[in-house]
């Protein structure tokens, strides 16, 4: 649509220009405009094309050497060898391409799963939709912490500030005013009645109409887009790249020795050169980077099925090292379906029945001070609940279950009012909003000013200590009487009684405001209040959270609960979940504020519950834990949580209630806001790392076995036991199938019974290196023993040297491949018997072994392959001997597991 200077129009003119209204567009019109203007998204930077990805497979140094070797072979007349080398190189490139392409597609799919949402009003109904579906003319609701989904003209704004640094470079928040009508020439930074795509709402709330979407937005016009980094390497990938280079250097040195010794012994120079090059390829597990990538990608997809989206790949490794999980209580450890259970007003209690967001429930008097449901004190309290509220509920008439929009605590208050027959929507329309003083965690209260039949009235809710400190009166026996010391004590006693029963308590108050008041500030509104009563609600613990906490304890991970609730409520919930033990402490935000970093670090490992804390305290907690060497996962959902999420080793954002700012700062997003999903992610993270370690052990062991076999045969003056083509076939084709299957190995039963992994520990630690060298040497001895035995027996049987070598090489070739298949079975567990973890628990591995063995049988018996691989027919007894010798590697490893588990 033509570019209009919407900042120079009034809200009504902007609505008219876009042919919209306060109730939003009709759904049919929105669909038509989506077809006209396209999706609301920016054009992404160009990705690597499939062709570029495929050609990139040939950029490896050793692959280039192989190609040169093939060219040299061709020039020297060895056409068959040259052709087959090229075939293997191309086959390897295809395998690498398929793995890399799948990994990229998997990562793209994960990115799409964290696509931002927008709150939009269509046909008068507020709902959440994907931000990409917004069109010009849509009316949207913007709240603190939201990323602005499109360019918008504000039509209502209450204490609304945005952070526009990403667009204008201005570091300070910009205060917005919906009523302002600006000069058409105003620059972007001066357009205080507009909100721009990609900027962040950092305070207050607003209602706005979308003016531009996608590439027509201001940020689209200057072609800037901050994309998620999906291709960053994990620390493990970097370490493996270094390992590859180190193995490469060692291999080149070994190759040089083999080549020189071969030439000095008078062997064929080309054959010796090809052996040396093939050995260099064999020594370096070229398939390992691709296998690591695909294992990570598959593992991350598996996490998605368990409601955890990984935004930064290094988090997968860190999950396995996590020693502390700092979790918010509300919605993560609990169901986030706040339910009001008890009311205190007029010096008496009322019990409220009902479950969650069902609008069915009864009000039952506890004493005669309150007479529900028509009691005037109760009605006054419920009016505050409904009118000091930004949430919304949509009630399903069939099951009386409310779907909520906005904050769960505020929604619970609307459900409470609905149980008493109050239509909150009608009540709000009859009492027009004049101003709002948004809740913040410092003053712990919120106020709205509304035009009522009695005149302007402020409705206030918040923590009891905050409301009491601002109150001068109490509503008692139908009159506003001065708040005396005995009244304060009664409220504090009622509050303590509720909190002792794990109820979260909010105080309700109001105040008449002079009609002449035009400016509404904290100082003018939040003083001399009339306190009406208390509302006690509970967010019941998730049934699965208790089990998840127990699993964490078994896994050596301590769970710490962080909440804004008071100490008594927090402690009661924590004890129920098994987080707070008799020897552990609860620390309040007030005490935390007074502590130095050193004082907190001294006691932080004894504290498992932090009560009445603000988001800013989380950074202090994380810093103290990290100073003690802990690996910390921290949950968060608000704007102010972002610094702590970044500071933590793993920031975990909430997918449902989390703000866009929190999600961007996080390494992981929980799709269901459930603590159990964090524990599931830890289990998956440990499994992924363990599987990558299995693949590394397998590939490096096999490669070392091949190198030792060639090296010791050369040093012993034996004819080459393996041909270059055989070496390439093993390394680039046969090895990769079991390695991929190991990457998807099921989790071991004891994966959550082990202590967290030391993040500084190398994947090739001392124990692993001993294993690799032992297995490599054993494979070498077994292969060469059979090679020498069959070489001598064939010569003794009167075969020519060429025939004897071909037969012995076939035996050696088959033996080393069979050894590798048994090693693949063995590496599945370092300390558990093969019989214990079960041969059939990884059917993909058995399939990979079956394919490898089937190919080897074909190479041995199909005449076409004899010339290619230099193989010969083997007798049935030979297969028995080869199988028994190669199986001995399992006997060796099983013995080692028994002696030193």
CSV table of N, CA and C in Angstrom, one decimal, residues 86-226:
chain,number,residue,atom,x,y,z
A,86,UNK,N,37.7,-42.2,-7.3
A,86,UNK,CA,36.8,-41.1,-7.5
A,86,UNK,C,35.3,-41.5,-7.1
A,87,UNK,N,35.0,-42.8,-7.4
A,87,UNK,CA,33.6,-43.2,-7.0
A,87,UNK,C,33.4,-43.1,-5.5
A,88,UNK,N,34.4,-43.6,-4.8
A,88,UNK,CA,34.4,-43.6,-3.3
A,88,UNK,C,34.3,-42.1,-2.8
A,89,UNK,N,35.1,-41.3,-3.4
A,89,UNK,CA,35.1,-39.8,-3.0
A,89,UNK,C,33.8,-39.2,-3.2
A,90,UNK,N,33.2,-39.5,-4.4
A,90,UNK,CA,31.9,-38.9,-4.7
A,90,UNK,C,30.8,-39.5,-3.8
A,91,UNK,N,30.9,-40.8,-3.5
A,91,UNK,CA,29.9,-41.4,-2.6
A,91,UNK,C,30.0,-40.8,-1.2
A,92,UNK,N,31.2,-40.6,-0.7
A,92,UNK,CA,31.5,-39.9,0.5
A,92,UNK,C,30.9,-38.5,0.5
A,93,UNK,N,31.0,-37.8,-0.6
A,93,UNK,CA,30.5,-36.4,-0.7
A,93,UNK,C,29.0,-36.5,-0.6
A,94,UNK,N,28.3,-37.5,-1.3
A,94,UNK,CA,26.9,-37.6,-1.3
A,94,UNK,C,26.4,-37.8,0.2
A,95,UNK,N,27.1,-38.8,0.9
A,95,UNK,CA,26.7,-39.0,2.3
A,95,UNK,C,26.8,-37.8,3.1
A,96,UNK,N,27.9,-37.1,3.0
A,96,UNK,CA,28.2,-35.8,3.7
A,96,UNK,C,27.1,-34.8,3.4
A,97,UNK,N,26.8,-34.7,2.1
A,97,UNK,CA,25.8,-33.7,1.7
A,97,UNK,C,24.4,-34.0,2.3
A,98,UNK,N,24.0,-35.3,2.2
A,98,UNK,CA,22.7,-35.6,2.8
A,98,UNK,C,22.6,-35.3,4.3
A,99,UNK,N,23.7,-35.7,5.0
A,99,UNK,CA,23.7,-35.4,6.4
A,99,UNK,C,23.7,-33.9,6.7
A,100,UNK,N,24.5,-33.1,6.0
A,100,UNK,CA,24.5,-31.7,6.3
A,100,UNK,C,23.2,-31.0,5.9
A,101,UNK,N,22.6,-31.5,4.8
A,101,UNK,CA,21.4,-30.9,4.3
A,101,UNK,C,20.2,-31.2,5.3
A,102,UNK,N,20.2,-32.4,5.8
A,102,UNK,CA,19.2,-32.8,6.8
A,102,UNK,C,19.4,-32.0,8.0
A,103,UNK,N,20.6,-31.8,8.5
A,103,UNK,CA,20.9,-31.0,9.7
A,103,UNK,C,20.4,-29.6,9.5
A,104,UNK,N,20.7,-29.0,8.4
A,104,UNK,CA,20.3,-27.6,8.2
A,104,UNK,C,18.8,-27.5,8.2
A,105,UNK,N,18.1,-28.4,7.5
A,105,UNK,CA,16.6,-28.4,7.5
A,105,UNK,C,16.1,-28.6,8.9
A,106,UNK,N,16.7,-29.4,9.7
A,106,UNK,CA,16.2,-29.6,11.0
A,106,UNK,C,16.4,-28.4,11.9
A,107,UNK,N,17.5,-27.7,11.7
A,107,UNK,CA,17.7,-26.4,12.4
A,107,UNK,C,16.7,-25.4,12.0
A,108,UNK,N,16.4,-25.3,10.7
A,108,UNK,CA,15.4,-24.3,10.2
A,108,UNK,C,14.1,-24.6,10.8
A,109,UNK,N,13.7,-25.9,10.9
A,109,UNK,CA,12.4,-26.3,11.4
A,109,UNK,C,12.3,-25.8,12.9
A,110,UNK,N,13.5,-26.0,13.6
A,110,UNK,CA,13.5,-25.6,15.0
A,110,UNK,C,13.3,-24.1,15.2
A,111,UNK,N,14.0,-23.3,14.2
A,111,UNK,CA,13.8,-21.8,14.3
A,111,UNK,C,12.4,-21.4,14.1
A,112,UNK,N,11.7,-22.1,13.2
A,112,UNK,CA,10.3,-21.8,12.9
A,112,UNK,C,9.4,-22.0,14.1
A,113,UNK,N,9.8,-23.0,15.0
A,113,UNK,CA,9.0,-23.3,16.2
A,113,UNK,C,9.0,-22.2,17.2
A,114,UNK,N,10.0,-21.4,17.2
A,114,UNK,CA,10.0,-20.3,18.1
A,114,UNK,C,9.7,-18.9,17.5
A,115,UNK,N,8.9,-19.0,16.4
A,115,UNK,CA,8.4,-17.8,15.7
A,115,UNK,C,7.6,-17.0,16.7
A,116,UNK,N,7.7,-15.7,16.6
A,116,UNK,CA,7.0,-14.8,17.6
A,116,UNK,C,5.5,-14.8,17.3
A,117,UNK,N,4.7,-14.6,18.4
A,117,UNK,CA,3.3,-14.5,18.4
A,117,UNK,C,2.9,-13.1,18.5
A,118,UNK,N,1.6,-12.8,18.2
A,118,UNK,CA,1.1,-11.4,18.4
A,118,UNK,C,-0.3,-11.5,18.9
A,119,UNK,N,-0.7,-10.6,19.8
A,119,UNK,CA,-2.0,-10.5,20.3
A,119,UNK,C,-2.8,-9.6,19.5
A,120,UNK,N,-3.8,-10.1,18.8
A,120,UNK,CA,-4.6,-9.3,17.8
A,120,UNK,C,-6.1,-9.4,18.1
A,121,UNK,N,-6.8,-8.3,17.8
A,121,UNK,CA,-8.2,-8.2,17.9
A,121,UNK,C,-8.8,-8.3,16.5
A,122,UNK,N,-9.6,-9.4,16.3
A,122,UNK,CA,-10.3,-9.5,15.1
A,122,UNK,C,-11.8,-9.9,15.4
A,123,UNK,N,-12.7,-9.2,14.7
A,123,UNK,CA,-14.1,-9.4,14.9
A,123,UNK,C,-14.5,-9.2,16.4
A,124,UNK,N,-13.7,-8.3,17.1
A,124,UNK,CA,-14.0,-7.9,18.4
A,124,UNK,C,-13.5,-8.9,19.5
A,125,UNK,N,-12.8,-10.0,19.0
A,125,UNK,CA,-12.3,-11.0,19.9
A,125,UNK,C,-10.7,-11.0,19.9
A,126,UNK,N,-10.2,-11.0,21.1
A,126,UNK,CA,-8.7,-10.9,21.2
A,126,UNK,C,-8.2,-12.4,21.2
A,127,UNK,N,-7.1,-12.6,20.4
A,127,UNK,CA,-6.5,-13.9,20.3
A,127,UNK,C,-5.1,-13.8,19.9
A,128,UNK,N,-4.3,-14.9,20.0
A,128,UNK,CA,-2.9,-14.9,19.6
A,128,UNK,C,-2.8,-15.6,18.3
A,129,UNK,N,-2.0,-15.0,17.4
A,129,UNK,CA,-1.7,-15.6,16.1
A,129,UNK,C,-0.2,-15.4,15.8
A,130,UNK,N,0.3,-16.2,14.8
A,130,UNK,CA,1.7,-16.0,14.4
A,130,UNK,C,1.9,-14.6,13.9
A,131,UNK,N,2.9,-13.9,14.3
A,131,UNK,CA,3.2,-12.5,13.9
A,131,UNK,C,3.3,-12.4,12.4
A,132,UNK,N,3.6,-13.5,11.7
A,132,UNK,CA,3.7,-13.5,10.2
A,132,UNK,C,2.4,-13.3,9.6
A,133,UNK,N,1.3,-13.5,10.3
A,133,UNK,CA,-0.1,-13.4,9.7
A,133,UNK,C,-0.7,-12.0,9.9
A,134,UNK,N,0.0,-11.1,10.5
A,134,UNK,CA,-0.5,-9.8,10.7
A,134,UNK,C,-0.6,-9.0,9.3
A,135,UNK,N,-1.6,-8.2,9.2
A,135,UNK,CA,-1.8,-7.4,8.0
A,135,UNK,C,-2.0,-5.9,8.3
A,136,UNK,N,-1.8,-5.0,7.4
A,136,UNK,CA,-2.1,-3.6,7.7
A,136,UNK,C,-3.6,-3.5,8.0
A,137,UNK,N,-3.9,-2.7,9.1
A,137,UNK,CA,-5.3,-2.6,9.6
A,137,UNK,C,-5.6,-3.5,10.8
A,138,UNK,N,-4.7,-4.5,11.1
A,138,UNK,CA,-5.0,-5.3,12.3
A,138,UNK,C,-4.8,-4.4,13.5
A,139,UNK,N,-5.6,-4.7,14.5
A,139,UNK,CA,-5.5,-4.0,15.8
A,139,UNK,C,-4.8,-5.0,16.8
A,140,UNK,N,-3.6,-4.5,17.4
A,140,UNK,CA,-2.8,-5.4,18.2
A,140,UNK,C,-2.7,-4.9,19.6
A,141,UNK,N,-2.5,-5.8,20.6
A,141,UNK,CA,-2.3,-5.4,22.0
A,141,UNK,C,-0.8,-5.6,22.2
A,142,UNK,N,-0.1,-4.6,22.8
A,142,UNK,CA,1.3,-4.6,23.1
A,142,UNK,C,1.5,-4.5,24.6
A,143,UNK,N,2.3,-5.5,25.1
A,143,UNK,CA,2.5,-5.5,26.6
A,143,UNK,C,4.0,-5.4,26.8
A,144,UNK,N,4.4,-5.0,28.0
A,144,UNK,CA,5.8,-5.0,28.4
A,144,UNK,C,6.4,-6.3,28.1
A,145,UNK,N,7.6,-6.3,27.5
A,145,UNK,CA,8.3,-7.5,27.1
A,145,UNK,C,8.1,-8.0,25.7
A,146,UNK,N,7.1,-7.5,25.0
A,146,UNK,CA,6.8,-7.9,23.7
A,146,UNK,C,7.8,-7.3,22.7
A,147,UNK,N,8.1,-8.1,21.7
A,147,UNK,CA,8.8,-7.5,20.5
A,147,UNK,C,7.7,-7.0,19.6
A,148,UNK,N,7.8,-5.8,19.2
A,148,UNK,CA,6.8,-5.2,18.3
A,148,UNK,C,6.8,-5.9,17.0
A,149,UNK,N,5.6,-6.5,16.6
A,149,UNK,CA,5.5,-7.4,15.5
A,149,UNK,C,5.5,-6.8,14.1
A,150,UNK,N,5.1,-5.5,14.1
A,150,UNK,CA,5.0,-4.7,12.8
A,150,UNK,C,5.1,-3.3,13.1
A,151,UNK,N,5.2,-2.4,12.1
A,151,UNK,CA,5.1,-1.0,12.3
A,151,UNK,C,3.6,-0.6,12.7
A,152,UNK,N,3.4,0.1,13.7
A,152,UNK,CA,2.1,0.4,14.2
A,152,UNK,C,1.9,1.9,14.6
A,153,UNK,N,0.6,2.3,14.5
A,153,UNK,CA,0.2,3.7,15.0
A,153,UNK,C,-0.5,3.4,16.3
A,154,UNK,N,0.0,4.0,17.4
A,154,UNK,CA,-0.7,3.7,18.7
A,154,UNK,C,-2.0,4.4,18.7
A,155,UNK,N,-3.0,3.7,19.3
A,155,UNK,CA,-4.3,4.3,19.4
A,155,UNK,C,-4.7,4.4,20.9
A,156,UNK,N,-4.0,3.7,21.8
A,156,UNK,CA,-4.1,3.8,23.2
A,156,UNK,C,-2.7,3.5,23.8
A,157,UNK,N,-2.3,4.2,24.8
A,157,UNK,CA,-1.0,3.9,25.4
A,157,UNK,C,-1.0,4.3,26.9
A,158,UNK,N,-0.6,3.4,27.7
A,158,UNK,CA,-0.6,3.6,29.2
A,158,UNK,C,0.8,3.4,29.7
A,159,UNK,N,1.5,4.5,30.0
A,159,UNK,CA,2.9,4.4,30.5
A,159,UNK,C,3.8,3.5,29.6
A,160,UNK,N,3.6,3.8,28.3
A,160,UNK,CA,4.2,2.9,27.3
A,160,UNK,C,5.6,3.4,26.8
A,161,UNK,N,6.6,2.6,27.0
A,161,UNK,CA,8.0,2.9,26.5
A,161,UNK,C,8.5,1.8,25.7
A,162,UNK,N,9.3,2.2,24.6
A,162,UNK,CA,9.9,1.1,23.8
A,162,UNK,C,11.4,1.4,23.7
A,163,UNK,N,12.1,0.3,23.5
A,163,UNK,CA,13.6,0.3,23.3
A,163,UNK,C,13.8,0.3,21.8
A,164,UNK,N,14.3,1.3,21.2
A,164,UNK,CA,14.4,1.4,19.7
A,164,UNK,C,15.9,1.4,19.2
A,165,UNK,N,16.8,0.9,20.1
A,165,UNK,CA,18.2,0.9,19.8
A,165,UNK,C,18.5,0.1,18.5
A,166,UNK,N,17.8,-1.0,18.2
A,166,UNK,CA,18.0,-1.8,17.0
A,166,UNK,C,17.7,-1.0,15.8
A,167,UNK,N,16.8,0.0,15.9
A,167,UNK,CA,16.4,0.8,14.7
A,167,UNK,C,17.1,2.1,14.6
A,168,UNK,N,17.1,2.9,15.7
A,168,UNK,CA,17.6,4.2,15.7
A,168,UNK,C,19.0,4.4,16.3
A,169,UNK,N,19.4,3.4,17.1
A,169,UNK,CA,20.7,3.5,17.8
A,169,UNK,C,20.5,4.2,19.1
A,170,UNK,N,19.3,4.7,19.5
A,170,UNK,CA,19.1,5.4,20.7
A,170,UNK,C,19.0,4.4,21.8
A,171,UNK,N,19.9,4.5,22.8
A,171,UNK,CA,20.0,3.5,23.9
A,171,UNK,C,18.9,3.6,25.0
A,172,UNK,N,18.4,4.8,25.1
A,172,UNK,CA,17.4,5.0,26.2
A,172,UNK,C,16.0,4.7,25.7
A,173,UNK,N,15.1,4.2,26.6
A,173,UNK,CA,13.8,3.9,26.2
A,173,UNK,C,13.1,5.2,25.7
A,174,UNK,N,12.1,5.1,24.7
A,174,UNK,CA,11.4,6.2,24.2
A,174,UNK,C,10.0,6.1,24.7
A,175,UNK,N,9.5,7.2,25.4
A,175,UNK,CA,8.2,7.3,25.9
A,175,UNK,C,7.2,7.6,24.8
A,176,UNK,N,6.1,6.8,24.7
A,176,UNK,CA,5.2,6.9,23.6
A,176,UNK,C,3.9,7.6,24.1
A,177,UNK,N,3.2,8.3,23.2
A,177,UNK,CA,2.0,9.0,23.5
A,177,UNK,C,1.0,8.8,22.3
A,178,UNK,N,-0.1,8.1,22.6
A,178,UNK,CA,-1.0,7.8,21.5
A,178,UNK,C,-1.7,9.0,20.9
A,179,UNK,N,-1.9,10.0,21.8
A,179,UNK,CA,-2.7,11.2,21.4
A,179,UNK,C,-1.9,12.2,20.6
A,180,UNK,N,-0.6,12.0,20.6
A,180,UNK,CA,0.2,13.0,19.8
A,180,UNK,C,0.0,12.9,18.3
A,181,UNK,N,-0.1,14.1,17.7
A,181,UNK,CA,-0.2,14.2,16.2
A,181,UNK,C,1.0,15.0,15.8
A,182,UNK,N,1.9,14.4,15.0
A,182,UNK,CA,3.2,15.0,14.8
A,182,UNK,C,3.3,15.6,13.4
A,183,UNK,N,4.3,16.4,13.2
A,183,UNK,CA,4.6,16.9,11.8
A,183,UNK,C,4.9,15.8,10.9
A,184,UNK,N,4.5,15.9,9.6
A,184,UNK,CA,4.8,14.8,8.7
A,184,UNK,C,6.2,14.6,8.4
A,185,UNK,N,7.1,15.6,8.7
A,185,UNK,CA,8.5,15.5,8.4
A,185,UNK,C,9.3,15.0,9.6
A,186,UNK,N,8.6,14.6,10.7
A,186,UNK,CA,9.3,14.1,11.9
A,186,UNK,C,10.1,12.8,11.5
A,187,UNK,N,11.4,12.8,12.0
A,187,UNK,CA,12.2,11.6,11.7
A,187,UNK,C,11.8,10.5,12.6
A,188,UNK,N,12.3,9.3,12.3
A,188,UNK,CA,11.8,8.1,13.0
A,188,UNK,C,12.0,8.2,14.5
A,189,UNK,N,13.1,8.7,15.0
A,189,UNK,CA,13.4,8.8,16.4
A,189,UNK,C,12.4,9.8,17.1
A,190,UNK,N,11.8,10.6,16.4
A,190,UNK,CA,10.8,11.6,17.0
A,190,UNK,C,9.4,11.2,16.9
A,191,UNK,N,9.1,10.0,16.3
A,191,UNK,CA,7.7,9.6,16.1
A,191,UNK,C,7.2,8.9,17.3
A,192,UNK,N,6.8,9.7,18.3
A,192,UNK,CA,6.5,9.1,19.6
A,192,UNK,C,5.1,8.5,19.7
A,193,UNK,N,4.4,8.6,18.6
A,193,UNK,CA,3.1,7.9,18.5
A,193,UNK,C,3.1,6.6,17.7
A,194,UNK,N,4.3,6.2,17.3
A,194,UNK,CA,4.5,5.0,16.5
A,194,UNK,C,5.3,4.0,17.3
A,195,UNK,N,5.1,2.7,17.0
A,195,UNK,CA,5.9,1.6,17.5
A,195,UNK,C,6.4,0.8,16.2
A,196,UNK,N,7.7,0.5,16.2
A,196,UNK,CA,8.3,-0.1,15.0
A,196,UNK,C,8.7,-1.5,15.2
A,197,UNK,N,8.5,-2.3,14.1
A,197,UNK,CA,8.9,-3.7,14.0
A,197,UNK,C,10.3,-3.9,14.5
A,198,UNK,N,10.4,-4.9,15.4
A,198,UNK,CA,11.8,-5.3,15.8
A,198,UNK,C,12.2,-4.6,17.1
A,199,UNK,N,11.5,-3.5,17.5
A,199,UNK,CA,11.8,-2.9,18.7
A,199,UNK,C,11.1,-3.6,19.9
A,200,UNK,N,11.4,-3.2,21.1
A,200,UNK,CA,10.9,-3.9,22.3
A,200,UNK,C,10.1,-3.0,23.2
A,201,UNK,N,8.9,-3.5,23.6
A,201,UNK,CA,8.1,-2.8,24.6
A,201,UNK,C,8.8,-3.1,26.0
A,202,UNK,N,9.3,-2.0,26.7
A,202,UNK,CA,10.0,-2.2,27.9
A,202,UNK,C,9.2,-1.8,29.1
A,203,UNK,N,8.0,-1.1,28.9
A,203,UNK,CA,7.2,-0.7,30.0
A,203,UNK,C,5.8,-0.4,29.5
A,204,UNK,N,4.8,-0.7,30.4
A,204,UNK,CA,3.4,-0.3,30.1
A,204,UNK,C,2.8,-1.2,29.1
A,205,UNK,N,1.7,-0.7,28.6
A,205,UNK,CA,0.9,-1.5,27.6
A,205,UNK,C,0.3,-0.5,26.6
A,206,UNK,N,-0.1,-1.0,25.4
A,206,UNK,CA,-0.7,-0.2,24.4
A,206,UNK,C,-1.6,-1.0,23.5
A,207,UNK,N,-2.5,-0.2,22.8
A,207,UNK,CA,-3.3,-0.8,21.7
A,207,UNK,C,-2.9,0.0,20.5
A,208,UNK,N,-2.7,-0.7,19.4
A,208,UNK,CA,-2.2,-0.1,18.2
A,208,UNK,C,-2.7,-0.7,16.9
A,209,UNK,N,-2.7,0.1,15.8
A,209,UNK,CA,-3.1,-0.5,14.5
A,209,UNK,C,-1.9,-0.6,13.6
A,210,UNK,N,-1.8,-1.8,13.0
A,210,UNK,CA,-0.7,-2.1,12.1
A,210,UNK,C,-0.8,-1.2,10.9
A,211,UNK,N,0.3,-0.5,10.6
A,211,UNK,CA,0.4,0.3,9.4
A,211,UNK,C,1.2,-0.3,8.3
A,212,UNK,N,2.2,-1.0,8.6
A,212,UNK,CA,3.1,-1.6,7.6
A,212,UNK,C,3.6,-3.0,8.1
A,213,UNK,N,3.8,-3.9,7.2
A,213,UNK,CA,4.3,-5.2,7.5
A,213,UNK,C,5.4,-5.6,6.6
A,214,UNK,N,6.2,-6.6,7.1
A,214,UNK,CA,7.3,-7.2,6.2
A,214,UNK,C,8.3,-6.2,5.8
A,215,UNK,N,8.6,-6.2,4.5
A,215,UNK,CA,9.6,-5.4,3.9
A,215,UNK,C,9.2,-3.9,3.8
A,216,UNK,N,7.9,-3.6,4.0
A,216,UNK,CA,7.4,-2.3,4.0
A,216,UNK,C,7.6,-1.5,5.3
A,217,UNK,N,8.0,-2.2,6.3
A,217,UNK,CA,8.3,-1.6,7.6
A,217,UNK,C,9.6,-0.8,7.6
A,218,UNK,N,9.8,0.0,8.6
A,218,UNK,CA,11.0,0.9,8.6
A,218,UNK,C,12.3,0.0,8.6
A,219,UNK,N,12.2,-1.1,9.4
A,219,UNK,CA,13.4,-1.9,9.5
A,219,UNK,C,13.5,-2.7,8.2
A,220,UNK,N,12.4,-3.0,7.5
A,220,UNK,CA,12.5,-3.7,6.2
A,220,UNK,C,13.1,-2.8,5.2
A,221,UNK,N,12.7,-1.5,5.2
A,221,UNK,CA,13.2,-0.6,4.2
A,221,UNK,C,14.7,-0.4,4.2
A,222,UNK,N,15.3,-0.5,5.4
A,222,UNK,CA,16.7,-0.4,5.5
A,222,UNK,C,17.4,-1.7,5.5
A,223,UNK,N,16.6,-2.8,5.2
A,223,UNK,CA,17.1,-4.1,4.9
A,223,UNK,C,18.0,-4.6,6.1
A,224,UNK,N,17.6,-4.4,7.3
A,224,UNK,CA,18.3,-5.0,8.4
A,224,UNK,C,17.5,-6.0,9.1
A,225,UNK,N,18.2,-7.1,9.5
A,225,UNK,CA,17.5,-8.2,10.2
A,225,UNK,C,18.4,-8.9,11.1
A,226,UNK,N,18.1,-9.0,12.3
A,226,UNK,CA,19.0,-9.8,13.2
A,226,UNK,C,18.5,-11.2,13.2
